[in-house]
Coordinates of C-alpha atoms in Angstrom, one line a residue:
X217 CA 33.9 -5.2 2.7
X218 CA 32.6 -8.3 3.4
X219 CA 33.0 -8.1 7.1
X220 CA 31.7 -4.4 7.4
X221 CA 29.1 -5.7 5.4
X222 CA 28.1 -8.2 8.2
X223 CA 27.4 -5.6 11.0
X224 CA 24.9 -4.1 9.0
X225 CA 23.3 -7.3 7.6
X226 CA 20.4 -9.0 10.0
X227 CA 22.0 -11.6 12.0
X228 CA 24.7 -9.7 13.5
X229 CA 23.3 -8.5 17.2
X230 CA 22.4 -10.3 19.9
X231 CA 19.0 -10.3 21.4
X232 CA 16.1 -12.7 23.4
X233 CA 12.5 -12.8 23.4
X234 CA 10.6 -13.1 26.5
X235 CA 8.9 -14.9 27.1
X236 CA 10.4 -17.2 24.1
X237 CA 8.8 -17.0 20.4
X238 CA 6.7 -19.5 19.7
X239 CA 7.9 -22.1 16.5
X240 CA 10.6 -19.6 16.1
X241 CA 14.7 -20.6 16.8
X242 CA 15.9 -18.4 19.8
X243 CA 19.3 -18.5 17.6
X244 CA 20.0 -14.6 16.9
X245 CA 22.9 -14.9 14.7
X246 CA 21.1 -16.0 11.6
X247 CA 21.6 -14.1 8.0
X248 CA 19.6 -14.5 4.4
X249 CA 17.9 -17.5 4.9
X250 CA 16.0 -19.5 2.1
X251 CA 12.0 -17.9 1.7
X252 CA 10.9 -21.5 1.6
X253 CA 12.6 -22.9 4.6
X254 CA 9.6 -24.3 7.0
X255 CA 7.7 -25.3 3.4
X256 CA 7.3 -29.4 4.2
X257 CA 7.4 -31.0 0.9
X258 CA 5.2 -34.1 0.6
X259 CA 6.5 -36.9 -1.7
X260 CA 3.0 -35.9 -4.5
X261 CA 3.7 -32.1 -3.8
X262 CA 5.3 -30.5 -6.9
X263 CA 8.9 -28.4 -5.8
X264 CA 7.9 -24.9 -5.7
X265 CA 9.0 -23.1 -9.0
X266 CA 9.9 -20.1 -7.5
X267 CA 13.1 -19.0 -5.2
X268 CA 12.9 -16.5 -2.5
X269 CA 15.4 -15.3 0.1
X270 CA 14.5 -13.7 2.9
X271 CA 15.6 -12.7 6.4
X272 CA 14.4 -13.9 9.6
X273 CA 11.9 -10.9 11.0
X274 CA 12.4 -10.9 14.4
X275 CA 16.1 -10.7 13.6
X276 CA 15.7 -7.9 10.5
X277 CA 14.1 -6.1 13.3
X278 CA 16.5 -6.0 15.5
X279 CA 19.0 -5.3 13.0
X280 CA 17.0 -2.1 12.2
X281 CA 16.5 -0.8 15.7
X282 CA 20.3 -1.1 16.2
X283 CA 20.6 0.7 13.4
X284 CA 18.1 3.4 14.8
X285 CA 20.3 3.2 18.6
X286 CA 21.9 6.6 18.0
X287 CA 18.0 8.4 17.5
X288 CA 17.0 6.5 20.1
X289 CA 19.8 7.8 22.6
X290 CA 19.5 11.2 21.2
X291 CA 15.5 11.1 21.9
X292 CA 15.7 10.6 25.2
X293 CA 17.8 13.0 26.0
X294 CA 15.8 15.4 24.5
X295 CA 13.1 14.7 26.4
X296 CA 14.9 14.9 29.7
X297 CA 14.4 11.1 30.2
X298 CA 17.6 9.4 32.3
X299 CA 18.2 7.1 29.9
X300 CA 19.6 4.8 32.9
X301 CA 15.9 4.8 34.0
X302 CA 14.6 4.0 30.7
X303 CA 14.7 0.3 30.2
X304 CA 11.8 -0.8 30.1
X305 CA 7.9 0.3 28.5
X306 CA 9.0 1.1 25.0
X307 CA 6.9 0.5 21.8
X308 CA 7.6 0.2 18.1
X309 CA 5.2 0.5 15.4
X310 CA 6.0 -1.0 12.3
X311 CA 4.7 -0.2 8.5
X312 CA 4.5 -3.2 6.6
X313 CA 4.5 -3.0 2.4
X314 CA 4.3 -5.8 -0.2
X315 CA 3.8 -5.0 -4.0
X316 CA 4.1 -7.2 -6.9
X317 CA 6.6 -6.3 -9.5
X318 CA 5.2 -7.0 -12.6
X319 CA 8.0 -8.3 -15.3
X320 CA 11.4 -8.4 -14.3
X321 CA 13.1 -10.9 -17.0
X322 CA 16.0 -10.6 -18.1
X323 CA 18.7 -13.1 -16.4
X324 CA 19.8 -16.1 -18.0
X325 CA 21.1 -17.9 -14.9
X326 CA 20.9 -21.7 -13.9
X327 CA 18.6 -23.2 -11.6
X328 CA 15.2 -23.6 -12.0
X329 CA 12.8 -21.7 -14.2
X330 CA 11.2 -19.5 -11.8
X331 CA 8.2 -16.8 -12.8
X332 CA 9.4 -13.9 -14.4
X333 CA 7.6 -11.3 -11.7
X334 CA 8.9 -10.6 -8.3
X335 CA 6.8 -9.8 -4.9
X336 CA 8.9 -8.0 -2.3
X337 CA 7.5 -7.3 1.2
X338 CA 9.2 -5.1 3.3
X339 CA 9.0 -2.8 6.7
X340 CA 9.2 0.6 8.1
X341 CA 9.9 1.5 11.7
X342 CA 7.4 4.1 11.9
X343 CA 7.8 5.4 15.4
X344 CA 9.1 4.3 19.0
X345 CA 8.2 5.5 22.0
X346 CA 8.0 5.4 25.9
X347 CA 5.3 4.5 28.9
X348 CA 7.1 6.2 31.6
X349 CA 5.4 5.4 35.5
X350 CA 2.7 8.0 36.2
X351 CA 2.2 9.0 32.6
X352 CA -0.6 7.7 30.9
X353 CA 0.2 8.0 27.4
X354 CA 3.7 7.0 25.8
X355 CA 6.4 9.9 25.0
X356 CA 7.5 9.5 21.4
X357 CA 11.2 9.6 21.4
X358 CA 11.7 8.8 17.5
X359 CA 9.4 9.6 14.7
X360 CA 10.4 8.4 10.6
X361 CA 10.8 12.1 9.4
X362 CA 11.1 10.3 5.9
X363 CA 8.2 7.1 6.1
X364 CA 7.8 6.6 2.1
X365 CA 12.0 6.8 1.2
X366 CA 13.5 3.8 0.1
X367 CA 16.1 4.4 2.6
X368 CA 13.6 4.1 5.3
X369 CA 12.0 1.4 4.2
X370 CA 14.2 -2.6 4.7
X371 CA 13.5 -5.1 2.6
X372 CA 12.6 -8.5 4.6
X373 CA 11.4 -11.0 1.7
X374 CA 11.8 -10.5 -2.3
X375 CA 10.4 -13.7 -4.3
X376 CA 10.2 -14.7 -7.5
X377 CA 6.6 -15.1 -7.9
X378 CA 3.9 -13.9 -9.6
X379 CA 1.6 -12.4 -7.1
X380 CA -1.6 -13.6 -8.0
X381 CA -0.2 -17.2 -7.4
X382 CA -2.2 -16.8 -4.3
X383 CA -0.8 -20.7 -3.5
X384 CA 2.9 -19.7 -3.5
X385 CA 2.7 -16.2 -1.9
X386 CA 0.7 -17.9 1.2
X387 CA 3.2 -20.3 1.1
X388 CA 6.2 -17.8 1.2
X389 CA 4.9 -15.5 3.2
X390 CA 3.0 -17.9 5.8
X391 CA 6.2 -17.8 8.1
X392 CA 6.6 -14.5 8.2
X393 CA 2.9 -14.1 9.0
X394 CA 4.1 -16.6 12.1
X395 CA 6.8 -14.9 13.3
X396 CA 4.8 -11.4 13.1
X397 CA 2.1 -13.2 15.0
X398 CA 4.7 -14.6 17.7
X399 CA 6.4 -11.4 18.3
X400 CA 2.9 -9.2 18.7
X401 CA 2.8 -11.8 22.1
X402 CA 6.6 -11.1 23.6
X403 CA 9.1 -8.3 24.5
X404 CA 12.0 -8.3 22.5
X405 CA 15.4 -7.6 25.1
X406 CA 17.9 -5.9 23.2
X407 CA 20.8 -3.7 24.2
X408 CA 20.5 -0.3 23.4
X409 CA 23.0 2.5 24.5
X410 CA 24.9 -0.1 26.4
X411 CA 21.7 -1.3 28.6
X412 CA 19.0 -4.0 28.0
X413 CA 16.4 -2.8 27.3
X414 CA 12.6 -4.3 26.2
X415 CA 10.6 -3.5 23.1
X416 CA 7.0 -4.4 22.2
X417 CA 6.1 -3.9 18.4
X418 CA 3.0 -3.0 16.6
X419 CA 2.6 -3.9 12.9
X420 CA 0.3 -2.2 10.6
X421 CA 0.3 -3.5 7.3
X422 CA -1.1 -0.5 5.3
X423 CA 1.6 -0.1 2.2
X424 CA -0.5 -2.6 0.4
X425 CA -2.0 -1.9 -3.2
X426 CA -5.8 -2.8 -3.5
X427 CA -5.2 -5.8 -5.2
X428 CA -3.1 -6.6 -2.8
X429 CA -5.6 -6.0 0.1
X430 CA -7.8 -8.1 -1.2
X431 CA -5.6 -10.8 -2.0
X432 CA -4.4 -10.6 1.6
X433 CA -8.2 -10.4 2.9
X434 CA -9.6 -13.0 0.9
X435 CA -11.9 -10.4 -1.0
X436 CA -13.2 -11.0 -4.6
X437 CA -11.0 -9.2 -7.1
X438 CA -10.7 -5.6 -7.6
X439 CA -14.1 -6.0 -10.3
X440 CA -16.2 -6.6 -7.8
X441 CA -19.8 -5.2 -7.1
X442 CA -18.4 -4.8 -3.1
X443 CA -16.4 -1.8 -4.3
X444 CA -14.4 -1.1 -1.1
X445 CA -11.6 -3.1 0.8
X446 CA -12.9 -0.3 4.3
X447 CA -17.0 -1.1 3.7
X448 CA -19.9 -3.3 2.4
X449 CA -21.3 -1.0 0.2
X450 CA -21.6 -2.2 -3.5
X451 CA -20.8 -0.4 -6.6
X452 CA -24.2 0.9 -6.8
X453 CA -24.8 2.4 -3.6
X454 CA -21.7 3.7 -3.8
X455 CA -22.2 5.9 -6.8
X456 CA -25.7 6.5 -5.2
X457 CA -24.6 7.7 -2.0
X458 CA -21.0 9.1 -2.5
X459 CA -19.7 10.4 0.6
X460 CA -21.9 9.2 3.9
X461 CA -20.0 5.6 4.5
X462 CA -18.3 4.7 7.7
X463 CA -15.2 2.2 8.1
X464 CA -17.0 -1.5 9.1
X465 CA -14.7 -4.3 7.7
X466 CA -11.8 -5.1 9.8
X467 CA -9.7 -8.6 9.0
X468 CA -11.3 -10.5 12.3
X469 CA -14.7 -10.0 10.7
X470 CA -13.2 -11.1 7.2
X471 CA -12.3 -14.8 9.1
X472 CA -15.8 -14.8 10.6
X473 CA -17.7 -14.4 7.1
X474 CA -14.8 -16.5 5.8
X475 CA -16.6 -19.0 8.1
X476 CA -20.2 -18.9 6.6
X477 CA -19.1 -19.0 3.1
X478 CA -17.3 -22.0 3.6
X479 CA -20.0 -23.5 6.0
X480 CA -23.4 -21.9 4.8
X481 CA -25.1 -22.4 8.1
X482 CA -28.0 -21.1 7.0
X483 CA -28.2 -22.9 3.9
X484 CA -28.8 -20.5 1.2
X485 CA -28.9 -19.8 -2.2
X486 CA -25.2 -18.7 -3.5
X487 CA -26.5 -15.3 -4.4
X488 CA -27.5 -15.1 -1.0
X489 CA -25.0 -16.5 0.6
X490 CA -22.6 -14.1 -0.9
X491 CA -24.4 -10.9 0.1
X492 CA -24.7 -12.1 3.3
X493 CA -20.2 -12.3 3.3
X494 CA -20.4 -9.3 1.3
X495 CA -17.7 -10.7 -0.9
X496 CA -15.5 -12.5 1.1
X497 CA -14.6 -15.6 -0.3
X498 CA -11.7 -17.4 0.4
X499 CA -9.6 -17.5 3.6
X500 CA -7.6 -14.3 4.7
X501 CA -4.3 -15.0 5.8
X502 CA -2.6 -11.8 6.7
X503 CA -4.1 -8.8 8.7
X504 CA -3.7 -5.4 6.8
X505 CA -4.8 -1.9 8.6
X506 CA -8.5 -1.1 6.7
X507 CA -7.0 2.5 5.0
X508 CA -6.3 3.7 2.0
X509 CA -2.7 3.5 0.1
X510 CA -2.0 7.3 -1.0
X511 CA -0.1 6.5 -4.2
X512 CA -2.4 4.1 -5.4
X513 CA -5.3 6.6 -4.7
X514 CA -3.2 9.0 -6.9
X515 CA -3.0 6.7 -9.5
X516 CA -6.5 5.2 -9.8
X517 CA -8.0 8.9 -9.6
X518 CA -5.9 10.0 -12.2
X519 CA -6.8 7.1 -14.6
X520 CA -10.6 8.1 -14.1
X521 CA -9.2 12.0 -14.7
X522 CA -7.8 10.8 -17.8
X523 CA -10.5 9.1 -19.0
X524 CA -13.0 12.1 -18.5
X525 CA -10.7 14.2 -20.2
X526 CA -11.0 11.5 -23.1
X527 CA -15.2 11.9 -22.5
X528 CA -15.2 15.7 -22.5
X529 CA -13.2 15.9 -26.0
X530 CA -15.5 13.6 -27.3
X531 CA -18.4 15.7 -25.9
X532 CA -20.2 12.1 -24.5
X533 CA -22.8 13.6 -22.4
X534 CA -24.6 14.4 -25.6
X535 CA -24.3 10.9 -27.3
X536 CA -25.1 7.1 -26.4
X537 CA -22.4 4.8 -26.2
X538 CA -20.1 5.8 -29.1
X539 CA -17.2 3.2 -31.2
X540 CA -14.1 2.1 -30.3
X541 CA -12.9 3.8 -33.0
X542 CA -14.4 7.2 -31.6
X543 CA -12.9 6.6 -28.2
X544 CA -8.9 6.0 -29.8
X545 CA -9.3 9.3 -31.6
X546 CA -10.0 11.3 -28.2
X547 CA -7.5 9.5 -26.4
X548 CA -4.8 9.9 -29.5
X549 CA -6.2 13.6 -29.2
X550 CA -6.1 13.8 -25.5
X551 CA -2.1 12.7 -25.9
X552 CA -1.3 14.3 -28.9
X553 CA -2.1 17.6 -27.2
X554 CA -0.6 16.6 -23.7
X555 CA 2.6 16.0 -25.5
X556 CA 3.1 19.5 -27.5
X557 CA 1.9 21.4 -24.7
X558 CA 2.9 19.9 -21.2
X559 CA 5.5 17.9 -22.8
X560 CA 4.0 14.7 -21.4
X561 CA 5.2 11.1 -22.9
X562 CA 2.1 9.1 -23.6
X563 CA 2.0 5.8 -21.2
X564 CA 0.9 2.3 -21.7
X565 CA 0.0 2.6 -17.6
X566 CA -0.7 5.1 -15.0
X567 CA 2.0 5.8 -13.1
X568 CA 3.1 8.1 -10.1
X569 CA 5.3 10.5 -11.7
X570 CA 2.3 10.9 -14.9
X571 CA -0.5 10.7 -12.2
X572 CA 1.7 14.2 -10.5
X573 CA 1.6 15.8 -13.5
X574 CA -1.6 15.5 -15.2
X575 CA -3.6 16.3 -11.5
X576 CA -3.1 20.0 -11.9
X577 CA -3.9 23.1 -13.1
X578 CA -2.0 23.6 -16.1
X579 CA -2.7 19.9 -17.5
X580 CA -6.8 20.9 -17.2
X581 CA -6.2 24.1 -18.9
X582 CA -4.5 22.7 -22.0
X583 CA -7.3 19.6 -21.9
X584 CA -9.9 23.0 -22.1
X585 CA -8.5 23.7 -25.3
X586 CA -9.7 20.8 -26.8
X587 CA -13.7 21.2 -24.8
X588 CA -15.8 22.9 -27.1
X589 CA -18.3 23.9 -25.0
X590 CA -17.9 27.2 -22.5
X591 CA -19.7 25.3 -19.7
X592 CA -18.2 21.9 -19.5
X593 CA -14.9 23.7 -20.0
X594 CA -15.5 25.6 -16.6
X595 CA -17.1 22.5 -14.8
X596 CA -13.5 20.1 -15.4
X597 CA -11.8 23.1 -13.8
X598 CA -14.3 23.5 -10.8
X599 CA -13.6 19.3 -10.8
X600 CA -10.0 19.7 -10.7
X601 CA -9.9 22.6 -8.5
X602 CA -11.8 20.2 -5.8
X603 CA -9.5 17.7 -6.3
X604 CA -6.6 19.5 -5.7
X605 CA -8.1 21.5 -2.5
X606 CA -8.7 17.2 -1.2
X607 CA -5.6 15.8 -2.4
X608 CA -3.1 17.5 0.0
X609 CA -5.0 15.7 2.6
X610 CA -4.6 12.3 1.9
X611 CA -1.2 12.9 0.4
X612 CA 0.7 14.7 3.4
X613 CA 2.9 13.1 6.1
X614 CA 0.7 15.4 8.9
X615 CA -2.2 17.2 7.4
X616 CA -3.2 18.7 10.6
X617 CA 0.4 20.2 10.9
X618 CA 1.3 21.1 7.3
X619 CA -2.8 21.5 5.3
X620 CA -4.8 22.4 8.4
X621 CA -7.6 24.3 6.4
X622 CA -7.9 21.5 3.5
X623 CA -8.3 19.4 6.7
X624 CA -11.3 20.8 7.9
X625 CA -13.0 21.5 4.3
X626 CA -12.3 18.4 3.2
X627 CA -16.2 16.9 4.3
X628 CA -17.5 19.8 2.2
X629 CA -14.8 19.7 -0.8
X630 CA -15.9 16.0 -0.9
X631 CA -19.8 16.6 -1.2
X632 CA -19.4 19.2 -3.9
X633 CA -17.2 17.2 -5.9
X634 CA -19.5 14.0 -5.3
X635 CA -22.8 16.4 -6.6
X636 CA -20.4 17.4 -9.8
X637 CA -20.1 14.0 -10.4
X638 CA -23.3 12.7 -10.1
X639 CA -25.1 15.8 -12.3
X640 CA -22.4 17.4 -14.3
X641 CA -20.5 14.4 -15.0
X642 CA -23.7 11.8 -14.6
X643 CA -23.1 10.2 -18.0
X644 CA -20.3 8.6 -16.1
X645 CA -21.3 7.9 -12.9
X646 CA -24.8 6.3 -12.8
X647 CA -24.8 2.9 -11.2
X648 CA -21.0 3.0 -11.1
X649 CA -17.7 4.3 -9.5
X650 CA -14.3 3.2 -9.4
X651 CA -13.0 1.9 -6.4
X652 CA -10.5 4.6 -5.3
X653 CA -12.6 7.5 -5.8
X654 CA -15.1 6.1 -3.9
X655 CA -12.5 5.4 -0.6
X656 CA -11.4 9.5 -1.6
X657 CA -14.9 10.9 -1.1
X658 CA -16.3 8.3 1.7
X659 CA -13.4 7.4 4.1
X660 CA -10.4 10.1 3.9
X661 CA -12.3 12.0 7.1
X662 CA -12.5 8.7 9.1
X663 CA -8.6 7.2 8.5
X664 CA -7.4 10.0 9.4
X665 CA -8.9 11.0 12.6
X666 CA -8.1 7.5 13.8
X667 CA -4.5 7.5 12.0
X668 CA -3.6 11.1 12.3
X669 CA -2.4 10.7 8.8
X670 CA -2.7 8.5 5.5
X671 CA 0.3 9.8 3.3
X672 CA 2.6 8.5 6.0
X673 CA 1.6 5.2 5.7
X674 CA 1.7 4.6 2.1
X675 CA 3.3 2.3 -0.1
X676 CA 5.8 4.4 -2.0
X677 CA 8.6 3.6 0.1
X678 CA 8.1 0.0 -1.0
X679 CA 7.5 1.2 -4.4
X680 CA 11.1 3.0 -4.9
X681 CA 13.2 -0.1 -3.3
X682 CA 11.5 -2.3 -6.1
X683 CA 13.3 0.7 -8.7
X684 CA 16.4 -0.2 -6.8
X685 CA 15.6 -4.0 -7.0
X686 CA 15.8 -3.8 -11.1
X687 CA 19.0 -1.8 -11.0
X688 CA 20.6 -4.2 -8.6
X689 CA 19.6 -7.1 -10.7
X690 CA 21.0 -6.0 -13.8
X691 CA 23.9 -3.8 -12.5
X692 CA 25.1 -6.1 -9.2
X693 CA 23.9 -9.2 -8.8
X694 CA 25.7 -12.2 -9.7
X695 CA 24.1 -14.1 -12.9
X696 CA 23.4 -17.2 -11.2
X697 CA 19.4 -17.6 -10.1
X698 CA 20.5 -19.4 -6.9
X699 CA 22.9 -16.1 -5.5
X700 CA 21.1 -12.8 -7.3
X701 CA 18.4 -12.6 -5.0
X702 CA 21.3 -12.7 -1.7
X703 CA 23.3 -10.2 -3.8
X704 CA 20.1 -7.7 -3.9

């Protein structure tokens, strides 16, 4: 088994880079390494209270490509390309995901006391294409059919660290970022189908929830007035004008803004400075794609609908600020009703499965039984109908193929939805709006025009991988803290 395993794990296949990668060793037979390697400790440094295991990024990518060797050869054949001529011009597009895992405490191994939280960083090979002489566009020879399955999502780094611990997180992911940067400036030479071929890589960090994007890109936390990781809008502006915004933020701009924040070249007051840099207040350390994560969008919007349902049961539109007690009562009424009629178990924190079940017509009908006024019931039904028209567009892996009509109507539907919020539900959206509702209403068409899909680039595969992590850690890993991450 150990020997069979060696062939499947990174570090088995020989390869080289041209030009050689900057600051990365040229050896190829590197398996699991300590995630802290390359961390230079000074005498007065605190030893890192974390354990981390990872693969070297380039070695992991090679292993993933060799896994797809048959698919690559098959793809060349299907496109009628002679594989003996196609030795260069391959382009590989990689999706990166990273997610904190909350509480993972149950081990009693030996070793340092590590945080009871874990972070996983993984990547998925989304597509491979080839540029043929005389053709302008690349020809796609491999496209991942299940980009959100944990099977296509390959773990690169596991660490016991709290995702809010910026210093430790950046220290461990720093080398990963450096390797990734080096790879974008070089070509991989690897034997595929018996011939050496050269590959270029494009990395797109899209599998992050908003908390992680803000952490990586140096933005203020999610509760900030600067409501969006894609545009400079403030929460108040976003609630006034819900639909018309365009994507302006980028990693490079965030870096420039951080410099301004740090040096304050115009000697402005704290408020003026903050307004100038639009909420950038730390140094961005990893480039993420300005996009929207479909899974967390679903969860965020379902949380909001769940609150709207409570407010409608309590007829908040007639009252001014109800007491905590009343709110609690409406929530338990809603939970009881959902449990009785739809067998929903109440959840502490909204999750993907609950969100999928809550955002349905039948759930709205069940809630409507508790809403006294027919007019309000109609409004709720309409709100959910519009939402269900919009959702497939940012959920689907390929909206132009799966739901072309809804894609065409998206801007119209989002405008209708926004009008409904700002009139019928004004009591909730007067001067405020949730981060994900803003993105859902304002940015979806532009992202799809740019990337062709939102759903395909979601963090779902990585989240499913988290489940496996928990399971393996419980059942299949050695008890010692030193080895368990390797086993997982």
